[in-house]
């Protein structure tokens, strides 16, 4: 197989995996899945393709200092909720507020193209967690 063809195949497999999930997986998690399909793929190749897909505007990278980037094939602006205990990221069914862009533009004179918003807290599973120790720690009760 030609190099170009192989590269395309790898990139397409990664994009397909991302399009098939709303779990906002890490590069490692994507690597584990794509390996089932392309067993000899390397983690470096996965990273390179994620970078390319991001540059091409096909995916979003959700990065947060001190934690691994998460990836999202839904490139339409939407809000997220990040659980501070388990680290999962959920899509929110919440309309994007266009007024805030206009308000900030009016106040600053900046041209605002979009805003990103991430809510934080505890997901349902973690609220019901059978691991009360980590929950207590999160709430600062220990
Ligand atoms: Zn959680
Ligand atoms: Mn998302």
mmCIF file of C-alpha atoms and ligand atoms in Angstrom:
data_model
loop_
_atom_site.group_PDB
_atom_site.id
_atom_site.type_symbol
_atom_site.label_atom_id
_atom_site.label_comp_id
_atom_site.label_asym_id
_atom_site.label_seq_id
_atom_site.Cartn_x
_atom_site.Cartn_y
_atom_site.Cartn_z
ATOM 1 C CA UNK A 1 0.000 0.000 0.000
ATOM 2 C CA UNK A 2 1.313 3.477 -0.825
ATOM 3 C CA UNK A 3 2.278 5.802 1.999
ATOM 4 C CA UNK A 4 -0.366 8.329 0.995
ATOM 5 C CA UNK A 5 -3.067 5.686 0.966
ATOM 6 C CA UNK A 6 -1.966 4.342 4.350
ATOM 7 C CA UNK A 7 -1.933 7.842 5.876
ATOM 8 C CA UNK A 8 -5.416 8.539 4.562
ATOM 9 C CA UNK A 9 -6.682 5.236 5.912
ATOM 10 C CA UNK A 10 -5.241 5.942 9.369
ATOM 11 C CA UNK A 11 -6.675 9.431 9.484
ATOM 12 C CA UNK A 12 -10.078 8.247 8.321
ATOM 13 C CA UNK A 13 -10.156 5.499 10.947
ATOM 14 C CA UNK A 14 -9.369 8.002 13.703
ATOM 15 C CA UNK A 15 -12.024 10.429 12.490
ATOM 16 C CA UNK A 16 -14.586 7.613 12.254
ATOM 17 C CA UNK A 17 -13.879 6.568 15.851
ATOM 18 C CA UNK A 18 -14.309 10.146 17.030
ATOM 19 C CA UNK A 19 -17.522 10.600 15.066
ATOM 20 C CA UNK A 20 -18.921 7.435 16.642
ATOM 21 C CA UNK A 21 -18.623 8.621 20.228
ATOM 22 C CA UNK A 22 -19.681 11.489 22.460
ATOM 23 C CA UNK A 23 -17.217 10.523 25.188
ATOM 24 C CA UNK A 24 -14.496 13.023 24.188
ATOM 25 C CA UNK A 25 -11.724 10.413 24.321
ATOM 26 C CA UNK A 26 -8.050 11.066 25.025
ATOM 27 C CA UNK A 27 -5.372 10.228 22.425
ATOM 28 C CA UNK A 28 -4.554 7.051 24.403
ATOM 29 C CA UNK A 29 -8.150 5.937 24.339
ATOM 30 C CA UNK A 30 -8.389 6.560 20.578
ATOM 31 C CA UNK A 31 -5.134 4.642 20.119
ATOM 32 C CA UNK A 32 -6.565 1.600 21.940
ATOM 33 C CA UNK A 33 -9.607 1.606 19.673
ATOM 34 C CA UNK A 34 -7.870 2.236 16.351
ATOM 35 C CA UNK A 35 -5.385 -0.550 17.088
ATOM 36 C CA UNK A 36 -8.193 -3.097 16.812
ATOM 37 C CA UNK A 37 -8.537 -2.024 13.199
ATOM 38 C CA UNK A 38 -4.925 -1.135 12.354
ATOM 39 C CA UNK A 39 -2.824 -3.237 14.753
ATOM 40 C CA UNK A 40 0.569 -1.793 13.742
ATOM 41 C CA UNK A 41 -0.368 1.871 14.180
ATOM 42 C CA UNK A 42 1.784 3.771 16.687
ATOM 43 C CA UNK A 43 0.710 6.222 19.352
ATOM 44 C CA UNK A 44 2.856 8.867 17.610
ATOM 45 C CA UNK A 45 0.871 8.366 14.417
ATOM 46 C CA UNK A 46 -2.363 8.810 16.341
ATOM 47 C CA UNK A 47 -1.071 12.088 17.797
ATOM 48 C CA UNK A 48 0.088 13.291 14.375
ATOM 49 C CA UNK A 49 -3.266 12.527 12.791
ATOM 50 C CA UNK A 50 -5.164 14.195 15.621
ATOM 51 C CA UNK A 51 -3.054 17.307 15.033
ATOM 52 C CA UNK A 52 -3.802 17.190 11.299
ATOM 53 C CA UNK A 53 -7.519 16.660 11.839
ATOM 54 C CA UNK A 54 -7.524 19.621 14.201
ATOM 55 C CA UNK A 55 -5.653 21.849 11.726
ATOM 56 C CA UNK A 56 -8.130 20.881 9.021
ATOM 57 C CA UNK A 57 -10.997 21.879 11.289
ATOM 58 C CA UNK A 58 -12.446 18.363 11.444
ATOM 59 C CA UNK A 59 -12.124 17.943 15.202
ATOM 60 C CA UNK A 60 -11.800 20.042 18.328
ATOM 61 C CA UNK A 61 -9.190 19.641 21.011
ATOM 62 C CA UNK A 62 -10.473 20.283 24.508
ATOM 63 C CA UNK A 63 -7.390 21.056 26.510
ATOM 64 C CA UNK A 64 -7.046 21.892 30.145
ATOM 65 C CA UNK A 65 -3.746 22.626 31.887
ATOM 66 C CA UNK A 66 -2.550 19.640 33.862
ATOM 67 C CA UNK A 67 -4.690 17.038 32.133
ATOM 68 C CA UNK A 68 -4.719 15.122 28.875
ATOM 69 C CA UNK A 69 -6.405 16.690 25.874
ATOM 70 C CA UNK A 70 -9.788 15.318 24.888
ATOM 71 C CA UNK A 71 -10.991 15.223 21.312
ATOM 72 C CA UNK A 72 -14.389 15.932 19.815
ATOM 73 C CA UNK A 73 -15.598 15.418 16.233
ATOM 74 C CA UNK A 74 -18.543 17.718 16.852
ATOM 75 C CA UNK A 75 -17.018 20.985 15.646
ATOM 76 C CA UNK A 76 -20.231 22.975 15.920
ATOM 77 C CA UNK A 77 -20.005 25.252 18.943
ATOM 78 C CA UNK A 78 -21.583 23.530 21.947
ATOM 79 C CA UNK A 79 -21.128 23.639 25.691
ATOM 80 C CA UNK A 80 -19.490 21.024 27.863
ATOM 81 C CA UNK A 81 -19.683 19.832 31.439
ATOM 82 C CA UNK A 82 -16.508 18.411 32.949
ATOM 83 C CA UNK A 83 -16.793 16.217 36.039
ATOM 84 C CA UNK A 84 -14.086 17.247 38.458
ATOM 85 C CA UNK A 85 -14.047 13.841 40.090
ATOM 86 C CA UNK A 86 -14.007 11.293 37.264
ATOM 87 C CA UNK A 87 -12.802 13.675 34.545
ATOM 88 C CA UNK A 88 -15.523 12.769 32.065
ATOM 89 C CA UNK A 89 -16.749 15.448 29.672
ATOM 90 C CA UNK A 90 -20.405 15.590 28.675
ATOM 91 C CA UNK A 91 -22.085 17.512 25.859
ATOM 92 C CA UNK A 92 -24.753 19.865 27.129
ATOM 93 C CA UNK A 93 -28.078 20.311 25.410
ATOM 94 C CA UNK A 94 -27.975 24.036 25.975
ATOM 95 C CA UNK A 95 -28.331 26.671 23.244
ATOM 96 C CA UNK A 96 -25.198 28.707 22.535
ATOM 97 C CA UNK A 97 -25.743 32.245 23.783
ATOM 98 C CA UNK A 98 -25.051 34.617 20.853
ATOM 99 C CA UNK A 99 -25.867 37.667 22.969
ATOM 100 C CA UNK A 100 -22.732 37.275 25.049
ATOM 101 C CA UNK A 101 -20.599 37.637 21.894
ATOM 102 C CA UNK A 102 -22.388 40.867 20.983
ATOM 103 C CA UNK A 103 -22.126 42.199 24.532
ATOM 104 C CA UNK A 104 -18.389 41.554 24.735
ATOM 105 C CA UNK A 105 -17.864 43.043 21.251
ATOM 106 C CA UNK A 106 -19.807 46.164 22.261
ATOM 107 C CA UNK A 107 -17.882 46.585 25.508
ATOM 108 C CA UNK A 108 -14.401 45.976 24.110
ATOM 109 C CA UNK A 109 -14.507 46.885 20.432
ATOM 110 C CA UNK A 110 -13.089 43.431 19.696
ATOM 111 C CA UNK A 111 -14.460 41.363 16.867
ATOM 112 C CA UNK A 112 -15.856 38.288 18.600
ATOM 113 C CA UNK A 113 -16.185 35.195 16.430
ATOM 114 C CA UNK A 114 -17.258 32.750 19.157
ATOM 115 C CA UNK A 115 -16.896 31.778 22.785
ATOM 116 C CA UNK A 116 -16.212 28.443 24.445
ATOM 117 C CA UNK A 117 -17.826 27.457 27.680
ATOM 118 C CA UNK A 118 -17.172 24.579 30.031
ATOM 119 C CA UNK A 119 -19.143 23.941 33.199
ATOM 120 C CA UNK A 120 -17.528 22.092 36.096
ATOM 121 C CA UNK A 121 -18.777 20.030 38.958
ATOM 122 C CA UNK A 122 -19.923 16.510 39.779
ATOM 123 C CA UNK A 123 -21.624 14.167 37.319
ATOM 124 C CA UNK A 124 -24.622 12.044 38.345
ATOM 125 C CA UNK A 125 -22.560 8.853 38.720
ATOM 126 C CA UNK A 126 -20.060 10.583 40.984
ATOM 127 C CA UNK A 127 -22.830 12.097 43.109
ATOM 128 C CA UNK A 128 -24.127 8.555 43.640
ATOM 129 C CA UNK A 129 -20.618 7.243 43.964
ATOM 130 C CA UNK A 130 -20.078 4.124 46.024
ATOM 131 C CA UNK A 131 -16.662 5.535 46.704
ATOM 132 C CA UNK A 132 -17.603 8.070 49.362
ATOM 133 C CA UNK A 133 -13.930 8.654 50.177
ATOM 134 C CA UNK A 134 -13.152 10.348 46.871
ATOM 135 C CA UNK A 135 -16.419 12.252 47.074
ATOM 136 C CA UNK A 136 -15.619 13.524 50.569
ATOM 137 C CA UNK A 137 -12.176 14.514 49.395
ATOM 138 C CA UNK A 138 -13.675 16.396 46.458
ATOM 139 C CA UNK A 139 -16.048 18.247 48.758
ATOM 140 C CA UNK A 140 -13.174 19.076 51.094
ATOM 141 C CA UNK A 141 -14.655 17.144 53.983
ATOM 142 C CA UNK A 142 -11.558 15.114 54.806
HETATM 143 ZN ZN1 LIG B 1 -17.964 12.012 37.470
HETATM 144 MN MN1 LIG B 2 -18.575 17.828 22.761
#
